[in-house]
């Protein structure tokens, strides 16, 4: 089995059109005919995997502090929409299970980015693997992370799943080749790069090693930049607003 990555993946749902990592953002992605979405996942105090990008609850919810301080029952009652627009005050941080059920029903692929809080890497990977053992999700999915430890944990817990390693930086080509070696050892099928790291040489090295290439950015990637990335051989680009791509 293999994964055919689409040219565009909705970033945190579609983060420029809706409060990121909410059900509304995922439904917006589906409405805009995106075939895949990306979400960020960490755990609550009672080890429920749910969607949140930051280490803290503060920026995108009405809560404060670290998510592992609260049971999911508390997190579920937080407002995850008002920071974006008060009309979204009814939105909450959904569980990974809810999102996988939607993706299964709608046949949407999902890139689950593991974003554990520090020291919660093991609990996070175990909770996610447990969820997949208990349920039979029908959507395509793959895991990714900037955190090599999380990648290793998932590889041990779920030997056959698709894994991608995300990279925000590397020192030089030698350092990149070491990272690549780790990736291959862990049987990653893909590497995800910050847009600032991408060039023809990097894409070629990945392709020569049969790795797919994804690209993300901290700001919106424009269509003209995306076209250049695709022409280099990049497989998928995380986009914030699909409107500029139609
Ligand atoms: O997975 C690609 C992208 O989501 C990584 O960056 O900070 O948006 O999670 P971030
Ligand atoms: Mg992410």
Coordinates of N, CA and C and ligand atoms in Angstrom, one line a residue:
X1 N 0.8 -1.2 0.0 CA 0.0 0.0 0.0 C 0.9 1.3 0.0
X2 N 0.4 2.3 -0.7 CA 1.2 3.5 -0.7 C 0.2 4.7 -0.6
X3 N 0.8 5.8 -0.3 CA -0.1 7.0 -0.2 C 0.2 7.9 -1.3
X4 N -0.8 8.3 -2.1 CA -0.6 9.3 -3.1 C -0.9 10.7 -2.5
X5 N 0.2 11.4 -2.2 CA -0.1 12.7 -1.6 C -0.7 13.7 -2.7
X6 N -1.6 14.5 -2.2 CA -2.2 15.5 -3.2 C -1.2 16.7 -3.3
X7 N -1.4 17.6 -4.3 CA -0.6 18.7 -4.4 C -0.7 19.7 -3.3
X8 N -1.9 19.8 -2.7 CA -2.2 20.7 -1.6 C -2.8 20.0 -0.5
X9 N -2.4 20.4 0.8 CA -3.0 19.9 2.0 C -3.4 21.1 2.8
X10 N -4.7 21.0 3.3 CA -5.2 22.1 4.2 C -4.4 22.2 5.5
X11 N -3.8 23.3 5.8 CA -3.0 23.5 7.0 C -3.8 23.8 8.2
X12 N -3.8 22.9 9.2 CA -4.6 23.1 10.4 C -6.1 23.2 10.1
X13 N -6.5 22.4 9.1 CA -7.9 22.6 8.5 C -7.7 23.5 7.3
X14 N -8.2 24.7 7.5 CA -7.7 25.8 6.5 C -7.6 27.0 7.4
X15 N -6.4 27.2 7.9 CA -6.2 28.1 9.1 C -6.5 29.6 8.8
X16 N -6.5 30.0 7.5 CA -6.8 31.5 7.2 C -8.3 31.7 7.1
X17 N -9.1 30.6 6.9 CA -10.6 30.8 6.7 C -11.4 30.5 8.0
X18 N -10.8 29.9 8.9 CA -11.5 29.4 10.1 C -10.6 29.2 11.3
X19 N -11.1 29.2 12.5 CA -10.2 28.9 13.6 C -9.5 27.6 13.4
X20 N -8.2 27.6 13.5 CA -7.3 26.4 13.2 C -7.7 25.2 14.1
X21 N -7.5 24.0 13.5 CA -7.7 22.8 14.3 C -9.0 22.7 15.0
X22 N -10.1 23.2 14.3 CA -11.5 22.9 14.8 C -12.2 22.2 13.7
X23 N -13.4 21.6 14.1 CA -14.2 20.9 13.2 C -14.7 21.8 12.1
X24 N -14.9 23.1 12.4 CA -15.4 24.0 11.4 C -14.3 24.2 10.3
X25 N -13.0 24.3 10.8 CA -11.9 24.4 9.8 C -11.8 23.2 8.9
X26 N -12.1 22.1 9.4 CA -12.0 20.8 8.7 C -13.2 20.8 7.6
X27 N -14.3 21.1 8.1 CA -15.5 21.2 7.2 C -15.3 22.2 6.1
X28 N -14.6 23.3 6.4 CA -14.3 24.3 5.4 C -13.4 23.8 4.4
X29 N -12.4 23.0 4.8 CA -11.4 22.4 3.9 C -12.2 21.4 2.9
X30 N -13.1 20.7 3.5 CA -13.9 19.7 2.7 C -14.8 20.5 1.7
X31 N -15.4 21.6 2.2 CA -16.2 22.5 1.3 C -15.4 23.0 0.1
X32 N -14.2 23.3 0.4 CA -13.3 23.8 -0.7 C -12.6 22.7 -1.5
X33 N -13.2 21.5 -1.3 CA -12.7 20.3 -2.1 C -11.3 19.9 -1.9
X34 N -10.8 20.2 -0.7 CA -9.4 19.7 -0.4 C -9.6 18.2 -0.1
X35 N -8.6 17.4 -0.6 CA -8.7 16.0 -0.4 C -7.9 15.5 0.9
X36 N -7.1 16.4 1.4 CA -6.3 16.1 2.6 C -6.2 17.3 3.5
X37 N -6.2 17.1 4.8 CA -5.9 18.1 5.8 C -4.8 17.7 6.7
X38 N -4.2 18.8 7.3 CA -3.2 18.5 8.4 C -3.7 19.1 9.7
X39 N -3.4 18.3 10.8 CA -3.9 18.8 12.1 C -2.7 18.6 13.1
X40 N -2.7 19.3 14.2 CA -1.7 19.2 15.3 C -2.4 18.5 16.5
X41 N -1.7 17.5 17.0 CA -2.3 16.7 18.1 C -1.4 16.6 19.3
X42 N -2.0 16.8 20.5 CA -1.3 16.5 21.8 C -2.4 16.0 22.7
X43 N -2.0 15.7 24.0 CA -2.9 15.0 24.9 C -3.3 15.9 26.1
X44 N -4.5 15.6 26.6 CA -5.0 16.2 27.9 C -4.4 15.5 29.1
X45 N -4.7 15.9 30.2 CA -4.2 15.3 31.5 C -4.7 13.8 31.5
X46 N -5.9 13.5 31.0 CA -6.4 12.1 31.0 C -6.1 11.4 29.7
X47 N -5.0 11.9 29.1 CA -4.5 11.2 27.9 C -5.4 11.0 26.7
X48 N -6.2 12.1 26.5 CA -7.1 12.1 25.3 C -6.4 12.9 24.2
X49 N -6.1 12.3 23.1 CA -5.5 13.1 22.0 C -6.5 14.1 21.4
X50 N -6.1 15.3 21.4 CA -7.0 16.4 20.8 C -6.2 17.4 20.0
X51 N -6.9 18.3 19.3 CA -6.2 19.2 18.4 C -5.8 20.5 19.1
X52 N -4.5 20.8 19.0 CA -4.0 22.1 19.5 C -2.6 22.3 18.9
X53 N -2.4 23.4 18.4 CA -1.0 23.7 17.8 C 0.0 24.0 18.8
X54 N -0.3 25.0 19.7 CA 0.8 25.6 20.6 C 1.0 24.7 21.8
X55 N 2.1 25.0 22.5 CA 2.4 24.3 23.8 C 1.3 24.6 24.8
X56 N 0.8 25.9 24.7 CA -0.1 26.4 25.7 C -1.5 26.6 25.1
X57 N -2.5 26.6 26.0 CA -3.9 26.8 25.5 C -4.2 28.3 25.1
X58 N -3.3 29.2 25.6 CA -3.6 30.6 25.6 C -4.0 31.3 24.3
X59 N -3.2 31.0 23.2 CA -3.5 31.8 22.0 C -4.8 31.4 21.3
X60 N -5.1 30.2 21.2 CA -6.3 29.8 20.4 C -7.5 29.3 21.2
X61 N -7.4 29.4 22.5 CA -8.6 29.0 23.3 C -8.8 30.0 24.4
X62 N -9.9 29.8 25.1 CA -10.2 30.7 26.3 C -9.5 30.2 27.5
X63 N -8.8 29.1 27.4 CA -8.0 28.5 28.6 C -6.6 29.1 28.7
X64 N -6.0 28.8 29.8 CA -4.6 29.2 30.0 C -3.8 28.0 30.5
X65 N -2.5 28.1 30.2 CA -1.6 27.0 30.8 C -1.5 25.9 29.8
X66 N -0.9 24.8 30.3 CA -0.6 23.6 29.5 C -1.8 22.7 29.4
X67 N -2.1 22.1 28.3 CA -3.2 21.2 28.2 C -3.2 20.0 29.1
X68 N -1.9 19.6 29.5 CA -1.8 18.4 30.3 C -2.2 18.7 31.8
X69 N -2.5 19.9 32.0 CA -3.0 20.3 33.4 C -4.5 20.0 33.5
X70 N -5.2 19.7 32.4 CA -6.7 19.6 32.4 C -7.2 18.3 31.8
X71 N -8.2 17.8 32.4 CA -8.9 16.6 31.7 C -9.6 17.1 30.5
X72 N -9.8 16.2 29.5 CA -10.4 16.7 28.3 C -11.8 17.3 28.5
X73 N -12.5 16.8 29.5 CA -13.8 17.3 29.8 C -13.8 18.8 30.0
X74 N -12.7 19.3 30.6 CA -12.5 20.8 30.8 C -12.1 21.4 29.5
X75 N -11.2 20.8 28.7 CA -10.8 21.4 27.5 C -11.9 21.5 26.5
X76 N -12.8 20.5 26.5 CA -13.9 20.4 25.6 C -14.9 21.7 25.8
X77 N -14.8 22.2 27.0 CA -15.7 23.4 27.3 C -15.0 24.7 27.0
X78 N -13.8 24.7 26.5 CA -13.1 25.9 26.1 C -13.6 26.5 24.8
X79 N -13.5 27.7 24.6 CA -13.9 28.4 23.4 C -12.6 28.5 22.5
X80 N -12.7 27.8 21.4 CA -11.5 27.8 20.5 C -11.8 28.6 19.2
X81 N -12.8 29.5 19.3 CA -13.1 30.3 18.1 C -13.1 31.8 18.2
X82 N -13.4 32.3 19.4 CA -13.5 33.8 19.6 C -12.2 34.5 19.2
X83 N -11.1 33.9 19.5 CA -9.8 34.6 19.2 C -9.7 34.9 17.7
X84 N -10.4 34.1 16.9 CA -10.4 34.3 15.4 C -11.5 35.2 15.0
X85 N -12.7 35.0 15.5 CA -13.8 35.9 15.2 C -14.9 35.5 16.3
X86 N -15.5 36.5 17.0 CA -16.5 36.1 18.0 C -17.6 35.3 17.5
X87 N -17.9 35.3 16.2 CA -19.0 34.5 15.7 C -18.7 33.0 15.8
X88 N -17.4 32.6 16.1 CA -17.1 31.2 16.2 C -17.0 30.8 17.7
X89 N -17.7 31.5 18.6 CA -17.5 31.3 20.0 C -18.0 29.9 20.5
X90 N -18.7 29.2 19.6 CA -19.2 27.9 20.0 C -18.2 26.7 19.7
X91 N -17.1 27.1 19.0 CA -16.1 26.0 18.7 C -15.3 25.6 19.8
X92 N -14.8 24.4 19.9 CA -14.0 23.9 21.0 C -12.9 23.0 20.3
X93 N -11.9 22.7 21.1 CA -10.8 21.9 20.6 C -11.3 20.4 20.5
X94 N -11.4 19.9 19.3 CA -12.0 18.5 19.1 C -11.0 17.4 19.4
X95 N -11.5 16.2 19.7 CA -10.6 15.1 19.9 C -10.1 14.6 18.5
X96 N -9.0 13.9 18.5 CA -8.5 13.3 17.3 C -9.5 12.3 16.8
X97 N -10.2 11.6 17.7 CA -11.2 10.6 17.3 C -12.3 11.2 16.5
X98 N -12.8 12.4 17.0 CA -13.9 13.0 16.2 C -13.5 13.4 14.8
X99 N -12.2 13.9 14.7 CA -11.7 14.3 13.4 C -11.5 13.1 12.5
X100 N -11.0 12.0 13.0 CA -10.8 10.8 12.2 C -12.2 10.2 11.8
X101 N -13.2 10.3 12.6 CA -14.5 9.8 12.2 C -15.0 10.7 11.0
X102 N -14.8 12.0 11.1 CA -15.3 12.8 10.0 C -14.5 12.5 8.7
X103 N -13.2 12.4 8.9 CA -12.4 12.1 7.7 C -12.7 10.7 7.1
X104 N -13.1 9.8 8.0 CA -13.5 8.5 7.5 C -14.8 8.6 6.7
X105 N -15.7 9.3 7.3 CA -17.0 9.5 6.6 C -16.9 10.2 5.3
X106 N -16.1 11.2 5.3 CA -16.0 12.1 4.1 C -14.9 11.7 3.1
X107 N -14.2 10.6 3.5 CA -13.1 10.1 2.7 C -12.0 11.2 2.4
X108 N -11.6 11.8 3.5 CA -10.6 12.9 3.5 C -9.3 12.3 4.1
X109 N -8.2 12.5 3.5 CA -6.9 12.1 4.1 C -6.5 13.0 5.2
X110 N -5.8 12.5 6.1 CA -5.4 13.4 7.3 C -3.9 13.1 7.7
X111 N -3.2 14.2 7.7 CA -1.8 14.2 8.2 C -1.8 14.6 9.7
X112 N -1.6 13.6 10.5 CA -1.6 13.9 12.0 C -0.2 14.3 12.5
X113 N -0.1 15.6 12.8 CA 1.2 16.0 13.3 C 1.3 15.8 14.8
X114 N 2.3 15.1 15.2 CA 2.4 14.8 16.7 C 3.2 16.0 17.2
X115 N 2.5 16.8 18.1 CA 3.1 17.9 18.7 C 3.0 17.8 20.3
X116 N 3.6 16.8 20.8 CA 3.5 16.6 22.3 C 4.1 17.7 23.1
X117 N 3.6 18.0 24.2 CA 4.3 18.9 25.2 C 5.6 18.1 25.6
X118 N 6.5 18.9 26.0 CA 7.8 18.3 26.5 C 7.5 17.3 27.6
X119 N 8.2 16.2 27.6 CA 8.1 15.1 28.6 C 6.8 14.3 28.4
X120 N 6.0 14.7 27.4 CA 4.7 13.9 27.2 C 4.8 13.1 25.9
X121 N 6.0 13.0 25.4 CA 6.1 12.4 24.1 C 5.6 10.9 24.1
X122 N 6.0 10.2 25.1 CA 5.7 8.8 25.2 C 4.1 8.6 25.5
X123 N 3.6 9.4 26.4 CA 2.2 9.3 26.7 C 1.4 9.6 25.4
X124 N 1.9 10.7 24.7 CA 1.2 11.1 23.5 C 1.1 10.0 22.5
X125 N 2.3 9.4 22.2 CA 2.4 8.3 21.2 C 1.5 7.1 21.6
X126 N 1.6 6.8 22.9 CA 0.8 5.6 23.3 C -0.7 5.9 23.2
X127 N -1.1 7.1 23.6 CA -2.5 7.4 23.5 C -3.0 7.3 22.1
X128 N -2.2 7.8 21.2 CA -2.6 7.8 19.8 C -2.6 6.4 19.2
X129 N -1.6 5.6 19.6 CA -1.6 4.3 19.0 C -2.8 3.5 19.6
X130 N -3.1 3.7 20.9 CA -4.2 3.0 21.5 C -5.5 3.4 20.8
X131 N -5.7 4.6 20.4 CA -6.9 5.1 19.7 C -7.0 4.3 18.4
X132 N -5.9 4.1 17.7 CA -6.0 3.4 16.4 C -6.2 1.9 16.6
X133 N -5.8 1.4 17.7 CA -6.0 0.0 18.0 C -7.5 -0.3 18.3
X134 N -8.1 0.7 19.0 CA -9.5 0.5 19.4 C -10.5 0.7 18.3
X135 N -10.1 1.5 17.3 CA -11.0 1.9 16.2 C -10.5 1.5 14.8
X136 N -11.5 1.4 13.9 CA -11.1 1.1 12.6 C -11.4 2.3 11.7
X137 N -10.5 3.2 11.5 CA -10.7 4.4 10.7 C -10.5 4.0 9.3
X138 N -11.4 4.6 8.4 CA -11.3 4.2 7.0 C -10.6 5.2 6.1
X139 N -10.1 6.3 6.7 CA -9.5 7.3 5.9 C -8.0 7.0 5.7
X140 N -7.4 7.7 4.7 CA -6.0 7.6 4.6 C -5.4 8.5 5.6
X141 N -4.2 8.1 6.1 CA -3.6 9.0 7.1 C -2.1 8.7 7.1
X142 N -1.4 9.8 7.6 CA 0.0 9.5 8.0 C 0.4 10.4 9.1
X143 N 1.4 10.0 9.9 CA 1.9 10.8 11.0 C 3.1 11.6 10.6
X144 N 3.3 12.7 11.3 CA 4.6 13.4 11.1 C 4.9 14.1 12.4
X145 N 6.2 14.5 12.5 CA 6.6 15.3 13.7 C 7.9 15.9 13.4
X146 N 8.1 17.1 14.1 CA 9.5 17.7 14.2 C 10.3 16.9 15.2
X147 N 9.6 16.1 16.1 CA 10.3 15.5 17.2 C 10.6 14.0 16.8
X148 N 12.0 13.8 16.7 CA 12.4 12.5 16.3 C 12.0 11.4 17.3
X149 N 12.0 11.8 18.5 CA 11.7 10.8 19.6 C 10.2 10.3 19.3
X150 N 9.3 11.2 19.0 CA 7.9 10.8 18.7 C 7.8 9.9 17.5
X151 N 8.6 10.2 16.5 CA 8.7 9.4 15.3 C 9.1 7.9 15.7
X152 N 10.2 7.9 16.5 CA 10.7 6.5 16.9 C 9.6 5.8 17.7
X153 N 8.9 6.5 18.6 CA 7.9 5.9 19.5 C 6.8 5.3 18.6
X154 N 6.3 6.1 17.6 CA 5.2 5.7 16.8 C 5.7 4.5 15.9
X155 N 6.9 4.6 15.4 CA 7.4 3.4 14.6 C 7.4 2.1 15.4
X156 N 7.8 2.2 16.7 CA 7.8 1.0 17.5 C 6.3 0.5 17.9
X157 N 5.4 1.5 18.1 CA 4.1 1.1 18.5 C 3.2 0.7 17.3
X158 N 3.5 1.3 16.2 CA 2.7 1.1 15.0 C 3.6 0.8 13.8
X159 N 4.2 -0.4 13.7 CA 5.3 -0.7 12.8 C 5.0 -0.4 11.3
X160 N 3.7 -0.4 10.9 CA 3.4 -0.3 9.5 C 2.8 1.0 9.0
X161 N 2.7 2.0 9.9 CA 2.1 3.2 9.5 C 3.1 4.1 8.7
X162 N 2.5 5.0 7.9 CA 3.3 6.0 7.2 C 3.7 7.1 8.1
X163 N 5.0 7.4 8.0 CA 5.6 8.5 8.9 C 6.4 9.5 8.1
X164 N 6.3 10.7 8.5 CA 7.1 11.8 7.9 C 7.8 12.6 8.9
X165 N 9.0 13.0 8.6 CA 9.8 13.8 9.5 C 9.9 15.2 9.1
X166 N 9.5 16.1 10.0 CA 9.5 17.5 9.6 C 10.8 18.2 10.0
X167 N 11.2 19.1 9.2 CA 12.5 19.8 9.5 C 12.3 21.3 9.3
X168 N 12.8 22.0 10.4 CA 12.7 23.4 10.4 C 14.1 24.1 10.1
X169 N 15.1 23.3 10.3 CA 16.5 23.8 10.1 C 17.4 22.6 9.9
X170 N 18.6 22.9 9.3 CA 19.7 22.0 9.4 C 21.0 22.9 9.2
X171 N 22.1 22.4 9.7 CA 23.3 23.2 9.7 C 23.9 23.3 8.4
X172 N 24.2 22.2 7.8 CA 24.8 22.1 6.5 C 24.5 20.8 5.8
X173 N 25.0 20.6 4.6 CA 24.6 19.4 3.8 C 24.9 18.1 4.6
X174 N 26.1 18.1 5.3 CA 26.5 16.9 6.1 C 25.4 16.7 7.2
X175 N 25.0 17.7 7.8 CA 23.9 17.6 8.9 C 22.6 17.1 8.2
X176 N 22.3 17.6 7.0 CA 21.1 17.2 6.4 C 21.2 15.7 6.0
X177 N 22.3 15.2 5.6 CA 22.5 13.8 5.2 C 22.3 12.9 6.5
X178 N 22.7 13.4 7.6 CA 22.5 12.6 8.9 C 21.0 12.5 9.2
X179 N 20.4 13.6 9.0 CA 18.9 13.6 9.3 C 18.2 12.7 8.4
X180 N 18.6 12.7 7.1 CA 18.1 11.8 6.1 C 18.3 10.4 6.4
X181 N 19.5 10.1 7.0 CA 19.8 8.7 7.3 C 18.8 8.2 8.5
X182 N 18.6 9.1 9.4 CA 17.7 8.8 10.5 C 16.3 8.5 10.0
X183 N 15.9 9.3 9.1 CA 14.6 9.2 8.4 C 14.5 7.8 7.7
X184 N 15.5 7.4 7.0 CA 15.5 6.2 6.3 C 15.5 5.0 7.2
X185 N 16.3 5.1 8.3 CA 16.3 4.0 9.3 C 15.0 3.8 9.9
X186 N 14.2 4.9 10.1 CA 12.9 4.8 10.7 C 11.8 4.5 9.7
X187 N 12.2 4.2 8.5 CA 11.3 3.9 7.4 C 10.3 5.0 7.2
X188 N 10.7 6.2 7.2 CA 9.8 7.3 6.9 C 9.6 7.3 5.4
X189 N 8.4 7.7 5.0 CA 8.1 7.7 3.5 C 8.2 9.2 3.0
X190 N 8.4 10.1 3.9 CA 8.3 11.5 3.5 C 9.1 12.4 4.4
X191 N 9.6 13.5 3.9 CA 10.2 14.6 4.7 C 9.5 15.9 4.4
X192 N 9.2 16.6 5.5 CA 8.5 17.9 5.4 C 9.4 19.0 5.7
X193 N 9.5 20.0 4.8 CA 10.5 21.1 5.0 C 9.9 22.4 5.1
X194 N 10.5 23.3 6.0 CA 10.2 24.7 5.9 C 10.6 25.2 4.6
X195 N 9.7 26.1 4.0 CA 10.0 26.6 2.6 C 11.4 27.2 2.5
X196 N 11.9 27.7 3.5 CA 13.2 28.4 3.4 C 14.3 27.4 3.2
X197 N 14.1 26.1 3.4 CA 15.1 25.1 3.2 C 15.1 24.4 1.9
X198 N 14.1 24.7 1.1 CA 13.9 23.9 -0.1 C 14.7 24.4 -1.3
X199 N 15.4 23.5 -2.0 CA 16.1 23.9 -3.2 C 16.2 22.6 -4.0
X200 N 16.7 22.7 -5.3 CA 16.7 21.6 -6.2 C 17.5 20.4 -5.6
X201 N 18.6 20.7 -5.0 CA 19.5 19.7 -4.5 C 18.8 18.8 -3.4
X202 N 18.2 19.5 -2.5 CA 17.5 18.8 -1.4 C 16.4 17.9 -2.0
X203 N 15.6 18.5 -2.9 CA 14.5 17.6 -3.5 C 15.1 16.4 -4.2
X204 N 16.2 16.7 -4.9 CA 16.8 15.5 -5.6 C 17.3 14.4 -4.7
X205 N 18.0 14.9 -3.6 CA 18.5 13.9 -2.6 C 17.3 13.0 -2.1
X206 N 16.2 13.7 -1.8 CA 15.0 13.0 -1.2 C 14.5 12.1 -2.3
X207 N 14.3 12.5 -3.5 CA 13.8 11.7 -4.6 C 14.7 10.5 -4.8
X208 N 16.0 10.7 -4.8 CA 16.9 9.6 -5.1 C 16.8 8.6 -4.0
X209 N 16.3 9.0 -2.8 CA 16.1 8.0 -1.7 C 14.6 7.6 -1.5
X210 N 13.9 7.9 -2.6 CA 12.5 7.5 -2.7 C 11.6 8.1 -1.6
X211 N 12.0 9.3 -1.1 CA 11.2 10.0 -0.1 C 10.3 11.0 -0.8
X212 N 9.0 11.1 -0.3 CA 8.2 12.2 -0.8 C 8.6 13.5 -0.1
X213 N 8.3 14.6 -0.7 CA 8.6 15.9 -0.1 C 7.4 16.8 0.1
X214 N 7.2 17.3 1.3 CA 6.2 18.2 1.6 C 6.8 19.5 2.1
X215 N 6.1 20.6 1.9 CA 6.6 22.0 2.3 C 5.6 22.7 3.0
X216 N 6.0 23.4 4.1 CA 5.1 24.2 4.9 C 5.8 25.6 5.1
X217 N 5.1 26.6 5.5 CA 5.7 27.9 5.8 C 5.0 28.5 7.0
X218 N 5.7 29.5 7.6 CA 5.0 30.2 8.7 C 4.1 31.3 8.2
X219 N 4.2 31.6 6.9 CA 3.2 32.5 6.4 C 2.6 31.9 5.1
X220 N 1.5 32.5 4.7 CA 0.7 31.9 3.6 C 1.6 31.7 2.3
X221 N 1.5 30.5 1.8 CA 2.3 30.2 0.5 C 1.4 30.6 -0.6
X222 N 1.9 31.5 -1.5 CA 1.1 31.9 -2.7 C 1.2 30.9 -3.8
X223 N 0.2 31.0 -4.7 CA 0.2 30.1 -5.8 C 1.5 30.1 -6.7
X224 N 2.0 31.3 -6.9 CA 3.2 31.4 -7.7 C 4.4 30.7 -7.0
X225 N 4.5 30.8 -5.7 CA 5.5 30.0 -5.0 C 5.3 28.5 -5.1
X226 N 4.0 28.2 -4.9 CA 3.6 26.7 -5.0 C 4.0 26.1 -6.4
X227 N 3.7 26.9 -7.4 CA 4.0 26.4 -8.8 C 5.5 26.1 -8.9
X228 N 6.3 27.0 -8.3 CA 7.8 26.8 -8.4 C 8.2 25.6 -7.6
X229 N 7.6 25.4 -6.4 CA 7.9 24.2 -5.6 C 7.5 22.9 -6.3
X230 N 6.3 22.9 -7.0 CA 5.9 21.7 -7.7 C 6.9 21.4 -8.8
X231 N 7.3 22.5 -9.5 CA 8.2 22.3 -10.6 C 9.6 21.7 -10.2
X232 N 9.9 21.9 -8.9 CA 11.2 21.3 -8.4 C 11.0 19.8 -8.0
X233 N 9.7 19.4 -8.0 CA 9.4 18.0 -7.7 C 8.8 17.8 -6.3
X234 N 8.5 19.0 -5.6 CA 7.8 18.9 -4.3 C 6.4 18.2 -4.5
X235 N 6.1 17.3 -3.6 CA 4.8 16.5 -3.8 C 3.6 17.3 -3.2
X236 N 3.7 17.8 -2.0 CA 2.6 18.4 -1.4 C 3.0 19.7 -0.7
X237 N 2.0 20.7 -0.7 CA 2.3 22.0 0.0 C 1.1 22.2 1.0
X238 N 1.5 22.6 2.2 CA 0.5 22.9 3.2 C 0.0 24.3 3.0
X239 N -1.3 24.5 2.7 CA -1.8 25.8 2.4 C -2.8 26.3 3.4
X240 N -2.8 27.6 3.6 CA -3.7 28.2 4.6 C -5.0 28.7 4.0
X241 N -5.0 28.9 2.7 CA -6.3 29.5 2.1 C -6.4 28.9 0.7
X242 N -7.3 27.9 0.5 CA -7.4 27.3 -0.8 C -8.0 28.3 -1.9
X243 N -8.6 29.4 -1.5 CA -9.2 30.3 -2.5 C -8.2 30.8 -3.5
X244 N -7.0 31.0 -3.1 CA -6.0 31.5 -4.0 C -5.5 30.4 -5.0
X245 N -6.0 29.2 -4.7 CA -5.5 28.0 -5.6 C -6.5 27.5 -6.6
X246 N -7.7 28.2 -6.6 CA -8.7 27.7 -7.6 C -8.7 28.5 -8.9
Ligands
LIG1 O1 3.1 19.8 9.2 C1 3.5 21.0 8.6 C2 3.2 22.2 9.4 O2 2.0 22.1 10.1 C3 4.3 22.3 10.4 O3 4.3 23.5 11.1 O4 3.9 24.9 13.1 O5 2.2 24.8 11.3 O6 2.6 22.8 12.8 P1 3.2 24.0 12.1
LIG2 MG1 1.3 21.4 12.0

